[in-house]
Phi, psi and omega in degrees: 000127186242130173230112163325130184283323170304316159300289154352297174317335193275326175267344163221132184282065182302154172302136191295337167284347177302129177248168168329288198309333190281321164304320194290333186287326176268354171266346164307314186279006172252004190089008173257149192258077184293127183244333177203169172234117187268138191261083156307131183098354197303135190049025179259134193225137185291172022271138174213115206213155179274135176240159184234101167321107185255322188214155173215119186257123175284104161262133183274170170073028173248177183262357185224161175278132183225143179235155177247110212239143153259140190233143165265126155265009175079218188273336199316331192253018167084351150245343161110354190274157183294138179282126174283108179232150176258123173220146171290328194291153183229013177267041176213159184225188168306144185079336185307153164270123176239165163268137184229146182232124201256166173308142169102336169282166169229135196256166176294143200091010172085011189289096183276130177263146177209169173265128171240157179277126180201139179058035163096350184242158170253113186265150174232072169135202191198121170281130196258155172260175179293311169315328176299313209265355188061042165290326195085191186281109180250009161107350185305305196076024175193229175282142176286115180245122187298160156282154208289352185295315194287125195284166176292140170095345184293128189300115197272355177278313186278337181293304181279353195031066165308313185264118197210166155223140195243101179271143185248097183247143175283122163266124177277174193299319186272000180237055182308311174314341189270005194249044178220162171290321180303313195295313174311321188297314180291326170291325169303308187293342169286309177321305179266340172096041173251166169298144159260126146308074192302109187299334188270012173271100175227139182289106174260129168300163175278150178314124177230209186247359194257003176287165182309126168307116175242141179231093176275126185271339182226090181289346166294305162324311175220123182252356180215136160226105168258130189247139177226137181236136172245127173243171183068014187303143173274135182298303179313349206278146185239148167307121169316165174297312186295351191262325184284308174315330179288312171298312196292311182296332178291334170119018178241161181248111201313148197221303190204140153344277191302310200276336152335286180315295178312322175276346163292305180301302186308307198282318189285320186253333183088007184257109184297122171248169175212154175234118191243156167283129190279348185269358174264359184244136193237123183086196174295141181270138175218163184248120188193172191269157166283156191272149188291133166091355168294144183261166185200131180248122186266196210277328178290344179087020186265128180270124179243145174267114187274168172243168190304321174295337183294140171262135188219140167284129182222164168235197183296352185266308173153241185282134157234023162187140172273112201308142172064004181228304156195144182306181172253159186289326196278354169220030180291124171311122175274148186303175185272338193266357188281170183291317180233102179283171184294132157250340187230113176254149170250119166296120167260103181237112169234184183228121183234152179297106197305317183307309174325301167308312170312296171301339174284314174310313198278332181310305171290341173077045191226071183280075176269152184312324174306295177306329164328304176293311188287331187265359182255352196130078179259160179277121228249331188269020198235008189293295200271357162269356179270337175291320172315300174313302201278351174283300184310308178302304177318305183313290192298301201284324205224029179030046181288158168239131180289130164286166190267356183286136176225119179236129183216126185235115182215129174307097178325142176200152170273139169287157188291132180228155181221142181247139192220135164299150191287335173259021187295311193280356162271324177288321172279349173274319188084020182233154172263111182262304175108171173294309191299318183293326192278329177304311181313301199297315191287330180286340166311304211266349190114354195275147176267121203239125176232162175103169175255264170303305178276117170285141172226101176291093176278148189266143161294137192298337186261011170233090170300331184270012160268121173246314183216172207288337175294330172309311192288337175307308187290339175293298188303301183296338177290334178264000161276334175121119169294318177294000179261349171303130183284131188271107177239121186278143173302135179253098180291147184278148180307117178267188180253018190053207180318146170279183186275303171333281197309322176315301193304313186295319173307291165332296194296333186288324181283319184301315190277310175309318170284002173259002163090016167285147189243156182264128184230095178279133178240161148331143162275019176254158195214150150267142167304337177295340170282339176293318162316312188290330196270343166094011175299132180294158194297325177268012176307134194275358161304326183287331177290131181223166199262125159256151187270141171288318165241068187301147177286332159222150192298332189275345168242057182308328193248167178273136183297142181237356176204138202260000171284328175315301175319312182279319172310310174296325177281331177290321189273357155300299195275341160308305170321295191307337190116347172263122192260316196241097186234137177213102177244138181231161174213133170253140175184186176269144152251184198228110176258126180286150184293155179300313183247101179305139158245180179246133173293114179307167168245117182296151185274157176240000179267357175208180169286137155311136156308153177304311184288353153281326168294341178258355167290321180296326179292323193283341188254356178267153182297172177281150184221079191273144186266140170242162172227164188203141175235144161237151183228156168189163182067223188274135164272338156234134192277160177253151178196204175290332176286003187146181182286131173294192184199111202306166174268144182212185179322312190298331194267335173272339173284325174299328186291328185287306194300330178298310175308292184322303189299321181299322189277336185087020189260145159256130187284133190244116203244129161200166207283142173213189188211107186206155177024252179267027195250142171312131187295343206226014172209043190233126187249147157258153177249133181206160187225168174253131185238111187050048171090335184245144177274138206221119177288119180249007182159175185228157171217150167150215181249145187264171193292137195301334182291316184303298169337282183319311202276348182258353183090009199260169179299164182278165190035055176280128180261172195201140156219166180203148187210163176259099190309314176301320165283353172276333172292309190308332182262016174260171190267008203111205190284145175283139186256140176285119182326142179270136198253120177267151189265348190269157178294152175279140169238109197286129163238160173226145184210136173241100188266141179248134180220167179294139166338320184260014178285131145314132163284006167284316179315310177304300189299330171282331187288310187315308192302337168279319189289331177289354175073201172285357177271345172296100148292328183206158162234128171236143171264120165253359185194121146242123182254131178241163179165161154305339169303316195265343185124162169275149169078358179265179180203148172243143195227112171265121170241152171256104194257108167274108193250157181202135160250140176300343183247346192197168173290139177270140185275176167302321192294314189301294186318323191280340191293303160327291192303307177307307176315315184278342172279327175295316171307297196312315176296325181285315188253355169233005179073021188288143174218142173283139194289122181102349179286000000 
């Protein structure tokens, strides 16, 4: 909300010495976020005057149209003679009144004006546009053309109110009343302890039967509708300069008198209004829900398909306005320059349901000024006053006549009351304010307060955000000053440092970072189309998502069930920006819906929630396991003077999973698998044993070429993802450091021939079991296939390291352990010792 200080002074008698910075500081003290104070006209010095165009000579022979003008500026130039000025604009004619800056003046931006020779003529000054004066867009698209009543030589700086201060206030969603001069003026009056001249205190005639007919079919969506009619408007009437300038300073563009007046009253009182051309309305004005698929063209010329939840204004033909958002093109006020301008208007001042308007504005992507106010809460009691204010201005500025008929359709409602102990703000703030202070502050914001120890507070109509005692406590605290609250540091009980779970997560992050991965946290939002791109089957549990009621993006309305979409998106962006050797990781929560949906309880804020309340809330939340994932592309090892590099491959993804298992002290089972986005021949299934039951906790390997193509990823991209919670559940605790033996190691190599479909991991597991406790480690160092070992066969060569903790092993002991391992492998997998 942009608030000109000169306009604000109309409602509050601020001291003349108060600057915009002073007002900003006061408003911040009472809780409004005043972001900046803009100095309009900063650096502007005259002479800047009104001029009358006497002659215009078209200069020929130049690439663009140039005009040589003589302009009467009265006695402002010291001679009274016409001023000769060269100008390229073409939106003015002889006899028009324009704004002229004379030599010696300085325009905003330190633009100094002097006589200069151009296009073969000497230009003694400049005819100004709104942009050159820092006024903003006035809708003319060129030179400012003033109304004819202003005399030549009049000071244009004062006439156009160019020097002012504008406060830019960031209005939070719960402070909708501050989206009006009335609301900001009330806060200013409270901050300074001064009386407020409320612009909504107008004499409004009582409703009668002769008003324009209105029918409300949905009183829940529209609980108040005021209609007034003004006839006989002069089509050629234009908005006066003071009104245009206030709109411009508030960030709005002047359009036409009727539209400008409704916008002005909206800024003044906070009540959005709409003016309909009466000649274009057919029959009774109605308010109803749209029919599904109904079509309607809004003022911006866009034909929109309506939803059944949209609230619309109608006449006998159908929709004429999207309620609370934007009017329709079929009843648009005609511009004064059109052949048949609007002479009769019907003024609409209504109160609509905030949630309905917010959803409609979002659904149709129409964030209008009206919708912004309705969705934050508009004072329903201000509708009739706003309509009366609009009628008064149209009568005054366009010589119109107000019809005696007044329509006011109201759904009965009672004022909202709140019961609150008088000392409740004291308990919330930890400060003793006392009953008198509490009552005084609540009355300042417009509440009616009754009672002694137990207060009954009637909330003012313009504060729909005051719904419970804590809201009232906040009003008292902010007006008494947040800066006056004592700073008391809490004294937490002595703790034991990080939990085992936190230590594990930190170790995992350090392990991945130490392996060359870069952490890339991502937003937890996804679109369901990514599951098709990743190749997950139709019935896969990963497709069951939790959808957000109010997503940040309509393209990503769900919470993630896997970390891969975000990581792969980060990899794709970095690849597109020239980083080709990538290794990224992320640890974070994924979200899985519960089988039975539950409604979360509303936790109290005046006490600590009980364990049962917290448990009930937790049960209503989605299941949120923590996952870890990595993605790799490009070179895993760089080439250099030390030798050749190596590209990332499926084994690197598996090795990352092994590193996580090692940090958790868990034995990870790795075997061939086939799942979702991974290549069926290069996919490893990751499993652990929990309570004696083997459970799959993730997958690793190279992504399927179809997935790589669908997501635009580099060729041979690899990935790994596993469930950290289940990895932790399988853990035996903090991993223990190995005991280092002082005795030498005995190494035995063994090459086994097995069928081609026997996994090397299965052979390794059997060898480890058969070798017994003397086996220190086992490593696969060669895989061979060829005619020498037969078709459909492969040779697996393992290096076995044996060591005893208390003695040096003999050759016979090491050979016996090796033979036992080979024997068990032959029994379980059909392995044959190569060369035997």
